């Protein structure tokens, strides 16, 4: 079966993107959407086995998804990733800085090593990727960068390290949008809420119910999907967002704005989740496909 995007087919035909952390969770959903729209995508992370598995799953023929091992905290590895992409695929139109990581802990219990690891990955890694893509390609050819941050607008208790780093990336996004505008580079950010369900994240946090506990604080009264972040990313990369730069788009179902002390929202099902639809391949039976495939709910 072929995954279909809400955006027009071929929107990113002939384009090349780098998606860090593109082998799982939100990054994988973004990669799938871009590939569906005709883009060739380099996915990068430290875990070679995960990258190869994801690449094979998304692109069995090896024509659209290319796995590259890279620790974004290491300057030499970032330089190599970018140069290999340019040499092998000929261009870099888009950069999606999705790679990152954190762990739950109160500040009083954080070690300096743990703090540095999170800040270096989420902030320094993003800086290195932006700078190298700009220096090696976009300063002469233009392009679009989207930084995936987090809902840290009211502080981030239990994850102050990533809250501080993501807030810094939000500010970095604004600075780069101004500094690089004359070179034809747009830079924006997306802040997914903590309510975007990802089995990978749930496993990493060691708590399968960590997402479910956020539902009472959401105006949507449901969790978000990784596909909803992917479609928002595709919009910011697209020509439809050509006059948007330096902005941060919150994909959180209004959770960062909701205060039950002021306004009570009852349980409801009036804001259904967006799901990618499917269309049959020539070998599949159309009638059966139409009756069994998940449909988009808008």
PDB file of C-alpha atoms in Angstrom:
ATOM      1  CA  UNK A   1       0.000   0.000   0.000  1.00  0.00           C
ATOM      2  CA  UNK A   2       1.077   3.523  -0.711  1.00  0.00           C
ATOM      3  CA  UNK A   3       0.765   6.196   1.945  1.00  0.00           C
ATOM      4  CA  UNK A   4      -0.984   9.359   0.782  1.00  0.00           C
ATOM      5  CA  UNK A   5      -0.423  12.844   2.160  1.00  0.00           C
ATOM      6  CA  UNK A   6      -3.027  15.583   2.448  1.00  0.00           C
ATOM      7  CA  UNK A   7      -0.657  17.693   0.315  1.00  0.00           C
ATOM      8  CA  UNK A   8      -0.591  17.411  -3.456  1.00  0.00           C
ATOM      9  CA  UNK A   9       1.416  14.525  -4.960  1.00  0.00           C
ATOM     10  CA  UNK A  10       4.903  15.470  -6.104  1.00  0.00           C
ATOM     11  CA  UNK A  11       5.062  18.582  -3.942  1.00  0.00           C
ATOM     12  CA  UNK A  12       8.721  17.888  -3.086  1.00  0.00           C
ATOM     13  CA  UNK A  13       9.725  16.020  -6.237  1.00  0.00           C
ATOM     14  CA  UNK A  14      13.418  16.479  -6.986  1.00  0.00           C
ATOM     15  CA  UNK A  15      14.159  17.858  -3.517  1.00  0.00           C
ATOM     16  CA  UNK A  16      16.556  16.500  -0.907  1.00  0.00           C
ATOM     17  CA  UNK A  17      16.157  16.668   2.867  1.00  0.00           C
ATOM     18  CA  UNK A  18      18.147  15.704   5.928  1.00  0.00           C
ATOM     19  CA  UNK A  19      16.065  14.586   8.894  1.00  0.00           C
ATOM     20  CA  UNK A  20      18.006  13.947  12.078  1.00  0.00           C
ATOM     21  CA  UNK A  21      16.447  11.315  14.293  1.00  0.00           C
ATOM     22  CA  UNK A  22      14.532  10.221  11.204  1.00  0.00           C
ATOM     23  CA  UNK A  23      14.422   6.541  12.065  1.00  0.00           C
ATOM     24  CA  UNK A  24      11.779   6.595  14.770  1.00  0.00           C
ATOM     25  CA  UNK A  25       8.901   8.541  16.313  1.00  0.00           C
ATOM     26  CA  UNK A  26       8.197  12.010  14.971  1.00  0.00           C
ATOM     27  CA  UNK A  27      11.297  11.971  12.751  1.00  0.00           C
ATOM     28  CA  UNK A  28      10.170   8.786  11.034  1.00  0.00           C
ATOM     29  CA  UNK A  29       6.700  10.196  10.415  1.00  0.00           C
ATOM     30  CA  UNK A  30       8.250  13.328   8.883  1.00  0.00           C
ATOM     31  CA  UNK A  31      10.483  11.191   6.668  1.00  0.00           C
ATOM     32  CA  UNK A  32       7.532   9.093   5.497  1.00  0.00           C
ATOM     33  CA  UNK A  33       5.531  12.176   4.599  1.00  0.00           C
ATOM     34  CA  UNK A  34       8.403  13.774   2.677  1.00  0.00           C
ATOM     35  CA  UNK A  35       9.082  10.571   0.744  1.00  0.00           C
ATOM     36  CA  UNK A  36       5.387  10.280  -0.085  1.00  0.00           C
ATOM     37  CA  UNK A  37       5.611  13.771  -1.582  1.00  0.00           C
ATOM     38  CA  UNK A  38       8.561  12.870  -3.809  1.00  0.00           C
ATOM     39  CA  UNK A  39      11.502  13.949  -1.646  1.00  0.00           C
ATOM     40  CA  UNK A  40      14.709  11.998  -1.183  1.00  0.00           C
ATOM     41  CA  UNK A  41      15.600  11.925   2.496  1.00  0.00           C
ATOM     42  CA  UNK A  42      18.787  11.279   4.420  1.00  0.00           C
ATOM     43  CA  UNK A  43      17.980  10.045   7.922  1.00  0.00           C
ATOM     44  CA  UNK A  44      20.705  10.382  10.529  1.00  0.00           C
ATOM     45  CA  UNK A  45      21.245   9.240  14.105  1.00  0.00           C
ATOM     46  CA  UNK A  46      23.774   7.382  16.229  1.00  0.00           C
ATOM     47  CA  UNK A  47      22.009   3.992  16.048  1.00  0.00           C
ATOM     48  CA  UNK A  48      23.017   2.264  12.825  1.00  0.00           C
ATOM     49  CA  UNK A  49      20.782  -0.774  13.313  1.00  0.00           C
ATOM     50  CA  UNK A  50      17.693   1.375  13.914  1.00  0.00           C
ATOM     51  CA  UNK A  51      18.495   3.511  10.877  1.00  0.00           C
ATOM     52  CA  UNK A  52      18.912   0.527   8.568  1.00  0.00           C
ATOM     53  CA  UNK A  53      15.713  -1.084   9.805  1.00  0.00           C
ATOM     54  CA  UNK A  54      13.735   2.126   9.350  1.00  0.00           C
ATOM     55  CA  UNK A  55      15.231   2.785   5.928  1.00  0.00           C
ATOM     56  CA  UNK A  56      14.355  -0.714   4.722  1.00  0.00           C
ATOM     57  CA  UNK A  57      10.837  -0.413   6.090  1.00  0.00           C
ATOM     58  CA  UNK A  58      10.139   2.970   4.493  1.00  0.00           C
ATOM     59  CA  UNK A  59      11.985   2.388   1.230  1.00  0.00           C
ATOM     60  CA  UNK A  60      12.690  -1.284   0.438  1.00  0.00           C
ATOM     61  CA  UNK A  61      14.188  -0.418  -2.965  1.00  0.00           C
ATOM     62  CA  UNK A  62      16.661   2.070  -1.483  1.00  0.00           C
ATOM     63  CA  UNK A  63      15.744   4.877  -3.870  1.00  0.00           C
ATOM     64  CA  UNK A  64      14.389   7.536  -1.516  1.00  0.00           C
ATOM     65  CA  UNK A  65      15.644   6.989   2.049  1.00  0.00           C
ATOM     66  CA  UNK A  66      19.344   6.926   2.854  1.00  0.00           C
ATOM     67  CA  UNK A  67      20.688   6.087   6.308  1.00  0.00           C
ATOM     68  CA  UNK A  68      23.760   7.881   7.654  1.00  0.00           C
ATOM     69  CA  UNK A  69      25.234   7.346  11.097  1.00  0.00           C
ATOM     70  CA  UNK A  70      25.943  10.663  12.797  1.00  0.00           C
ATOM     71  CA  UNK A  71      26.273  11.893  16.366  1.00  0.00           C
ATOM     72  CA  UNK A  72      25.082  15.478  15.986  1.00  0.00           C
ATOM     73  CA  UNK A  73      27.114  16.478  19.059  1.00  0.00           C
ATOM     74  CA  UNK A  74      30.316  15.749  17.123  1.00  0.00           C
ATOM     75  CA  UNK A  75      31.368  18.533  14.746  1.00  0.00           C
ATOM     76  CA  UNK A  76      33.438  16.286  12.488  1.00  0.00           C
ATOM     77  CA  UNK A  77      30.567  13.821  12.053  1.00  0.00           C
ATOM     78  CA  UNK A  78      28.133  16.628  11.216  1.00  0.00           C
ATOM     79  CA  UNK A  79      30.531  18.030   8.617  1.00  0.00           C
ATOM     80  CA  UNK A  80      30.866  14.574   7.066  1.00  0.00           C
ATOM     81  CA  UNK A  81      27.098  13.980   7.021  1.00  0.00           C
ATOM     82  CA  UNK A  82      26.458  17.209   5.178  1.00  0.00           C
ATOM     83  CA  UNK A  83      29.314  16.823   2.692  1.00  0.00           C
ATOM     84  CA  UNK A  84      28.309  13.233   1.894  1.00  0.00           C
ATOM     85  CA  UNK A  85      24.729  14.314   1.282  1.00  0.00           C
ATOM     86  CA  UNK A  86      25.807  17.036  -1.137  1.00  0.00           C
ATOM     87  CA  UNK A  87      28.273  14.752  -2.919  1.00  0.00           C
ATOM     88  CA  UNK A  88      25.906  11.802  -3.221  1.00  0.00           C
ATOM     89  CA  UNK A  89      22.537  13.490  -3.770  1.00  0.00           C
ATOM     90  CA  UNK A  90      23.689  16.776  -5.276  1.00  0.00           C
ATOM     91  CA  UNK A  91      21.805  19.227  -3.063  1.00  0.00           C
ATOM     92  CA  UNK A  92      20.148  19.923   0.315  1.00  0.00           C
ATOM     93  CA  UNK A  93      16.852  21.734   0.051  1.00  0.00           C
ATOM     94  CA  UNK A  94      15.532  21.029   3.534  1.00  0.00           C
ATOM     95  CA  UNK A  95      16.903  20.366   6.980  1.00  0.00           C
ATOM     96  CA  UNK A  96      14.671  19.057   9.753  1.00  0.00           C
ATOM     97  CA  UNK A  97      16.430  19.114  13.113  1.00  0.00           C
ATOM     98  CA  UNK A  98      14.440  16.463  14.932  1.00  0.00           C
ATOM     99  CA  UNK A  99      17.262  14.568  16.624  1.00  0.00           C
ATOM    100  CA  UNK A 100      17.461  15.009  20.373  1.00  0.00           C
ATOM    101  CA  UNK A 101      16.985  13.345  23.702  1.00  0.00           C
ATOM    102  CA  UNK A 102      16.253  13.829  27.367  1.00  0.00           C
ATOM    103  CA  UNK A 103      15.385  11.944  30.514  1.00  0.00           C
ATOM    104  CA  UNK A 104      12.988  12.791  33.361  1.00  0.00           C
ATOM    105  CA  UNK A 105      14.666  14.095  36.508  1.00  0.00           C
ATOM    106  CA  UNK A 106      14.204  16.881  39.046  1.00  0.00           C
ATOM    107  CA  UNK A 107      16.923  19.513  38.760  1.00  0.00           C
ATOM    108  CA  UNK A 108      18.289  18.748  42.224  1.00  0.00           C
ATOM    109  CA  UNK A 109      19.134  15.216  41.083  1.00  0.00           C
ATOM    110  CA  UNK A 110      20.730  16.108  37.739  1.00  0.00           C
ATOM    111  CA  UNK A 111      24.430  15.540  37.307  1.00  0.00           C
ATOM    112  CA  UNK A 112      26.511  17.949  35.254  1.00  0.00           C
ATOM    113  CA  UNK A 113      27.216  15.086  32.850  1.00  0.00           C
ATOM    114  CA  UNK A 114      23.491  14.476  32.320  1.00  0.00           C
ATOM    115  CA  UNK A 115      22.782  18.187  31.905  1.00  0.00           C
ATOM    116  CA  UNK A 116      25.582  18.625  29.374  1.00  0.00           C
ATOM    117  CA  UNK A 117      24.537  15.552  27.386  1.00  0.00           C
ATOM    118  CA  UNK A 118      20.996  16.879  26.880  1.00  0.00           C
ATOM    119  CA  UNK A 119      22.013  20.479  26.158  1.00  0.00           C
ATOM    120  CA  UNK A 120      24.762  19.416  23.750  1.00  0.00           C
ATOM    121  CA  UNK A 121      22.405  17.141  21.850  1.00  0.00           C
ATOM    122  CA  UNK A 122      19.340  19.372  21.681  1.00  0.00           C
ATOM    123  CA  UNK A 123      21.009  22.774  21.371  1.00  0.00           C
ATOM    124  CA  UNK A 124      24.591  22.340  20.193  1.00  0.00           C
ATOM    125  CA  UNK A 125      23.630  19.538  17.790  1.00  0.00           C
ATOM    126  CA  UNK A 126      20.969  21.744  16.227  1.00  0.00           C
ATOM    127  CA  UNK A 127      23.428  24.629  15.925  1.00  0.00           C
ATOM    128  CA  UNK A 128      26.026  22.418  14.239  1.00  0.00           C
ATOM    129  CA  UNK A 129      23.534  21.002  11.753  1.00  0.00           C
ATOM    130  CA  UNK A 130      22.180  24.448  10.864  1.00  0.00           C
ATOM    131  CA  UNK A 131      25.626  25.956  10.440  1.00  0.00           C
ATOM    132  CA  UNK A 132      27.037  23.160   8.299  1.00  0.00           C
ATOM    133  CA  UNK A 133      24.026  22.903   5.996  1.00  0.00           C
ATOM    134  CA  UNK A 134      24.172  26.670   5.563  1.00  0.00           C
ATOM    135  CA  UNK A 135      27.925  26.813   4.943  1.00  0.00           C
ATOM    136  CA  UNK A 136      28.083  23.830   2.610  1.00  0.00           C
ATOM    137  CA  UNK A 137      24.943  24.455   0.571  1.00  0.00           C
ATOM    138  CA  UNK A 138      22.228  26.907   1.582  1.00  0.00           C
ATOM    139  CA  UNK A 139      24.319  30.079   1.684  1.00  0.00           C
ATOM    140  CA  UNK A 140      24.643  29.800  -2.112  1.00  0.00           C
ATOM    141  CA  UNK A 141      21.414  28.000  -2.966  1.00  0.00           C
ATOM    142  CA  UNK A 142      18.816  28.878  -0.347  1.00  0.00           C
ATOM    143  CA  UNK A 143      16.680  26.378   1.513  1.00  0.00           C
ATOM    144  CA  UNK A 144      14.370  25.764   4.436  1.00  0.00           C
ATOM    145  CA  UNK A 145      15.147  24.654   7.984  1.00  0.00           C
ATOM    146  CA  UNK A 146      12.620  23.407  10.524  1.00  0.00           C
ATOM    147  CA  UNK A 147      13.718  22.857  14.121  1.00  0.00           C
ATOM    148  CA  UNK A 148      11.609  20.484  16.203  1.00  0.00           C
ATOM    149  CA  UNK A 149      11.552  21.777  19.786  1.00  0.00           C
ATOM    150  CA  UNK A 150       9.010  21.179  22.584  1.00  0.00           C
ATOM    151  CA  UNK A 151       6.219  22.672  24.656  1.00  0.00           C
ATOM    152  CA  UNK A 152       8.486  24.483  27.124  1.00  0.00           C
ATOM    153  CA  UNK A 153       6.578  27.774  27.207  1.00  0.00           C
ATOM    154  CA  UNK A 154       5.489  27.384  30.843  1.00  0.00           C
ATOM    155  CA  UNK A 155       8.756  25.901  32.036  1.00  0.00           C
ATOM    156  CA  UNK A 156       9.489  22.181  31.952  1.00  0.00           C
ATOM    157  CA  UNK A 157       9.463  20.650  35.451  1.00  0.00           C
ATOM    158  CA  UNK A 158      11.186  17.244  35.566  1.00  0.00           C
ATOM    159  CA  UNK A 159      12.922  18.063  32.291  1.00  0.00           C
ATOM    160  CA  UNK A 160      14.492  21.451  32.891  1.00  0.00           C
ATOM    161  CA  UNK A 161      17.576  20.494  30.878  1.00  0.00           C
ATOM    162  CA  UNK A 162      15.639  19.952  27.659  1.00  0.00           C
ATOM    163  CA  UNK A 163      13.338  22.891  28.429  1.00  0.00           C
ATOM    164  CA  UNK A 164      16.347  25.208  28.609  1.00  0.00           C
ATOM    165  CA  UNK A 165      17.884  23.757  25.453  1.00  0.00           C
ATOM    166  CA  UNK A 166      14.674  23.832  23.416  1.00  0.00           C
ATOM    167  CA  UNK A 167      13.944  27.375  24.514  1.00  0.00           C
ATOM    168  CA  UNK A 168      17.399  28.320  23.281  1.00  0.00           C
ATOM    169  CA  UNK A 169      16.677  26.677  19.919  1.00  0.00           C
ATOM    170  CA  UNK A 170      13.468  28.728  19.721  1.00  0.00           C
ATOM    171  CA  UNK A 171      15.611  31.858  20.083  1.00  0.00           C
ATOM    172  CA  UNK A 172      18.267  30.536  17.688  1.00  0.00           C
ATOM    173  CA  UNK A 173      15.538  29.981  15.108  1.00  0.00           C
ATOM    174  CA  UNK A 174      14.577  33.655  15.277  1.00  0.00           C
ATOM    175  CA  UNK A 175      18.197  34.810  14.966  1.00  0.00           C
ATOM    176  CA  UNK A 176      18.955  32.608  11.962  1.00  0.00           C
ATOM    177  CA  UNK A 177      15.741  33.663  10.215  1.00  0.00           C
ATOM    178  CA  UNK A 178      17.049  37.234  10.175  1.00  0.00           C
ATOM    179  CA  UNK A 179      20.749  36.572   9.545  1.00  0.00           C
ATOM    180  CA  UNK A 180      20.166  34.182   6.647  1.00  0.00           C
ATOM    181  CA  UNK A 181      17.167  35.832   4.964  1.00  0.00           C
ATOM    182  CA  UNK A 182      19.305  37.580   2.343  1.00  0.00           C
ATOM    183  CA  UNK A 183      20.608  34.167   1.276  1.00  0.00           C
ATOM    184  CA  UNK A 184      17.118  32.820   0.653  1.00  0.00           C
ATOM    185  CA  UNK A 185      16.963  30.652   3.747  1.00  0.00           C
ATOM    186  CA  UNK A 186      13.809  30.360   5.836  1.00  0.00           C
ATOM    187  CA  UNK A 187      14.087  29.025   9.388  1.00  0.00           C
ATOM    188  CA  UNK A 188      11.113  28.035  11.542  1.00  0.00           C
ATOM    189  CA  UNK A 189      10.390  25.793  14.501  1.00  0.00           C
ATOM    190  CA  UNK A 190       7.647  23.382  15.504  1.00  0.00           C
ATOM    191  CA  UNK A 191       6.820  22.793  19.151  1.00  0.00           C
ATOM    192  CA  UNK A 192       5.006  19.467  19.550  1.00  0.00           C
ATOM    193  CA  UNK A 193       3.133  19.108  22.797  1.00  0.00           C
ATOM    194  CA  UNK A 194       4.047  16.420  25.290  1.00  0.00           C
ATOM    195  CA  UNK A 195       0.776  14.882  24.191  1.00  0.00           C
ATOM    196  CA  UNK A 196       2.102  13.642  20.820  1.00  0.00           C
ATOM    197  CA  UNK A 197       2.016   9.894  21.259  1.00  0.00           C
ATOM    198  CA  UNK A 198       5.111   7.967  20.239  1.00  0.00           C
ATOM    199  CA  UNK A 199       5.723   4.370  21.246  1.00  0.00           C
ATOM    200  CA  UNK A 200       9.451   5.029  20.966  1.00  0.00           C
ATOM    201  CA  UNK A 201       9.304   7.892  23.469  1.00  0.00           C
ATOM    202  CA  UNK A 202       7.075   5.917  25.847  1.00  0.00           C
ATOM    203  CA  UNK A 203       9.600   3.097  25.805  1.00  0.00           C
ATOM    204  CA  UNK A 204      12.518   5.466  26.359  1.00  0.00           C
ATOM    205  CA  UNK A 205      10.779   7.054  29.355  1.00  0.00           C
ATOM    206  CA  UNK A 206      10.005   3.613  30.794  1.00  0.00           C
ATOM    207  CA  UNK A 207       6.340   4.515  31.337  1.00  0.00           C
ATOM    208  CA  UNK A 208       3.706   3.280  28.888  1.00  0.00           C
ATOM    209  CA  UNK A 209       1.078   5.556  30.454  1.00  0.00           C
ATOM    210  CA  UNK A 210       3.104   8.767  30.422  1.00  0.00           C
ATOM    211  CA  UNK A 211       1.137  10.180  27.483  1.00  0.00           C
ATOM    212  CA  UNK A 212      -2.311   9.126  28.659  1.00  0.00           C
ATOM    213  CA  UNK A 213      -1.940  11.194  31.807  1.00  0.00           C
ATOM    214  CA  UNK A 214      -1.761  14.380  29.726  1.00  0.00           C
ATOM    215  CA  UNK A 215      -5.247  13.996  28.208  1.00  0.00           C
ATOM    216  CA  UNK A 216      -7.221  15.805  30.977  1.00  0.00           C
ATOM    217  CA  UNK A 217      -5.119  18.915  30.328  1.00  0.00           C
ATOM    218  CA  UNK A 218      -5.817  18.976  26.596  1.00  0.00           C
ATOM    219  CA  UNK A 219      -8.641  20.906  24.900  1.00  0.00           C
ATOM    220  CA  UNK A 220      -8.739  18.118  22.276  1.00  0.00           C
ATOM    221  CA  UNK A 221      -9.300  15.426  24.931  1.00  0.00           C
ATOM    222  CA  UNK A 222      -7.118  13.111  22.888  1.00  0.00           C
ATOM    223  CA  UNK A 223      -3.453  12.580  22.155  1.00  0.00           C
ATOM    224  CA  UNK A 224      -1.795  13.967  19.062  1.00  0.00           C
ATOM    225  CA  UNK A 225      -0.206  11.812  16.370  1.00  0.00           C
ATOM    226  CA  UNK A 226       3.245  11.918  14.865  1.00  0.00           C
ATOM    227  CA  UNK A 227       1.531  12.337  11.488  1.00  0.00           C
ATOM    228  CA  UNK A 228       0.043  15.618  12.673  1.00  0.00           C
ATOM    229  CA  UNK A 229       3.534  16.932  13.395  1.00  0.00           C
ATOM    230  CA  UNK A 230       4.709  15.637  10.018  1.00  0.00           C
ATOM    231  CA  UNK A 231       1.979  17.473   8.109  1.00  0.00           C
ATOM    232  CA  UNK A 232       2.784  20.706   9.962  1.00  0.00           C
ATOM    233  CA  UNK A 233       6.447  20.242   9.055  1.00  0.00           C
ATOM    234  CA  UNK A 234       5.588  19.666   5.404  1.00  0.00           C
ATOM    235  CA  UNK A 235       3.584  22.888   5.359  1.00  0.00           C
ATOM    236  CA  UNK A 236       6.479  24.948   6.747  1.00  0.00           C
ATOM    237  CA  UNK A 237       8.845  23.392   4.202  1.00  0.00           C
ATOM    238  CA  UNK A 238       6.451  24.029   1.339  1.00  0.00           C
ATOM    239  CA  UNK A 239       6.044  27.104  -0.896  1.00  0.00           C
ATOM    240  CA  UNK A 240       2.760  27.715   0.921  1.00  0.00           C
ATOM    241  CA  UNK A 241       4.834  28.990   3.845  1.00  0.00           C
ATOM    242  CA  UNK A 242       7.127  31.153   1.711  1.00  0.00           C
ATOM    243  CA  UNK A 243       6.408  34.279   3.792  1.00  0.00           C
ATOM    244  CA  UNK A 244       6.844  32.540   7.141  1.00  0.00           C
ATOM    245  CA  UNK A 245      10.248  32.682   8.817  1.00  0.00           C
ATOM    246  CA  UNK A 246      11.354  32.956  12.423  1.00  0.00           C
ATOM    247  CA  UNK A 247       8.052  31.520  13.634  1.00  0.00           C
ATOM    248  CA  UNK A 248       7.338  28.713  16.071  1.00  0.00           C
ATOM    249  CA  UNK A 249       4.242  26.666  15.328  1.00  0.00           C
ATOM    250  CA  UNK A 250       2.722  24.917  18.338  1.00  0.00           C
ATOM    251  CA  UNK A 251       1.333  21.493  17.491  1.00  0.00           C
ATOM    252  CA  UNK A 252      -0.148  20.704  20.876  1.00  0.00           C
ATOM    253  CA  UNK A 253      -3.929  20.747  20.551  1.00  0.00           C
ATOM    254  CA  UNK A 254      -4.020  24.005  22.498  1.00  0.00           C
ATOM    255  CA  UNK A 255      -2.511  22.326  25.541  1.00  0.00           C
ATOM    256  CA  UNK A 256      -0.003  25.122  26.174  1.00  0.00           C
ATOM    257  CA  UNK A 257      -2.916  27.562  26.505  1.00  0.00           C
ATOM    258  CA  UNK A 258      -5.400  25.543  28.515  1.00  0.00           C
ATOM    259  CA  UNK A 259      -6.010  26.310  32.188  1.00  0.00           C
ATOM    260  CA  UNK A 260      -8.810  24.279  33.822  1.00  0.00           C
ATOM    261  CA  UNK A 261      -8.850  26.854  36.639  1.00  0.00           C
ATOM    262  CA  UNK A 262     -10.275  29.385  34.181  1.00  0.00           C
ATOM    263  CA  UNK A 263     -12.222  27.292  31.676  1.00  0.00           C
ATOM    264  CA  UNK A 264     -13.478  23.719  31.917  1.00  0.00           C
ATOM    265  CA  UNK A 265     -13.654  21.575  28.778  1.00  0.00           C
ATOM    266  CA  UNK A 266     -15.749  18.395  29.043  1.00  0.00           C
ATOM    267  CA  UNK A 267     -14.862  15.105  27.410  1.00  0.00           C
ATOM    268  CA  UNK A 268     -15.674  15.192  23.684  1.00  0.00           C
ATOM    269  CA  UNK A 269     -14.743  13.683  20.322  1.00  0.00           C
ATOM    270  CA  UNK A 270     -15.150  16.745  18.143  1.00  0.00           C
ATOM    271  CA  UNK A 271     -11.480  17.213  17.180  1.00  0.00           C
ATOM    272  CA  UNK A 272     -10.588  13.839  15.621  1.00  0.00           C
ATOM    273  CA  UNK A 273      -7.031  12.899  14.793  1.00  0.00           C
ATOM    274  CA  UNK A 274      -5.630  13.289  11.301  1.00  0.00           C
ATOM    275  CA  UNK A 275      -4.451   9.985   9.864  1.00  0.00           C
ATOM    276  CA  UNK A 276      -2.763   9.404   6.552  1.00  0.00           C
ATOM    277  CA  UNK A 277      -5.024   7.720   4.034  1.00  0.00           C
ATOM    278  CA  UNK A 278      -3.994   4.944   1.729  1.00  0.00           C
ATOM    279  CA  UNK A 279      -4.519   4.143  -1.925  1.00  0.00           C
ATOM    280  CA  UNK A 280      -4.180   0.676  -3.464  1.00  0.00           C
ATOM    281  CA  UNK A 281      -1.307  -0.416  -5.639  1.00  0.00           C
ATOM    282  CA  UNK A 282      -2.262  -1.855  -9.051  1.00  0.00           C
ATOM    283  CA  UNK A 283      -1.950  -5.357  -7.609  1.00  0.00           C
ATOM    284  CA  UNK A 284      -4.407  -4.713  -4.777  1.00  0.00           C
ATOM    285  CA  UNK A 285      -8.145  -5.012  -4.952  1.00  0.00           C
ATOM    286  CA  UNK A 286      -9.656  -1.546  -4.934  1.00  0.00           C
ATOM    287  CA  UNK A 287     -12.919  -2.493  -3.281  1.00  0.00           C
ATOM    288  CA  UNK A 288     -11.231  -4.351  -0.454  1.00  0.00           C
ATOM    289  CA  UNK A 289      -8.751  -1.535   0.028  1.00  0.00           C
ATOM    290  CA  UNK A 290     -11.475   1.083   0.284  1.00  0.00           C
ATOM    291  CA  UNK A 291     -13.327  -0.908   2.924  1.00  0.00           C
ATOM    292  CA  UNK A 292     -10.331  -1.721   5.125  1.00  0.00           C
ATOM    293  CA  UNK A 293      -7.925   1.243   4.975  1.00  0.00           C
ATOM    294  CA  UNK A 294      -7.897   3.968   7.624  1.00  0.00           C
ATOM    295  CA  UNK A 295      -9.362   7.223   6.336  1.00  0.00           C
ATOM    296  CA  UNK A 296      -8.266  10.752   7.045  1.00  0.00           C
ATOM    297  CA  UNK A 297     -10.373  12.583   9.575  1.00  0.00           C
ATOM    298  CA  UNK A 298     -10.184  16.343   9.328  1.00  0.00           C
TER     299      UNK A 298
END
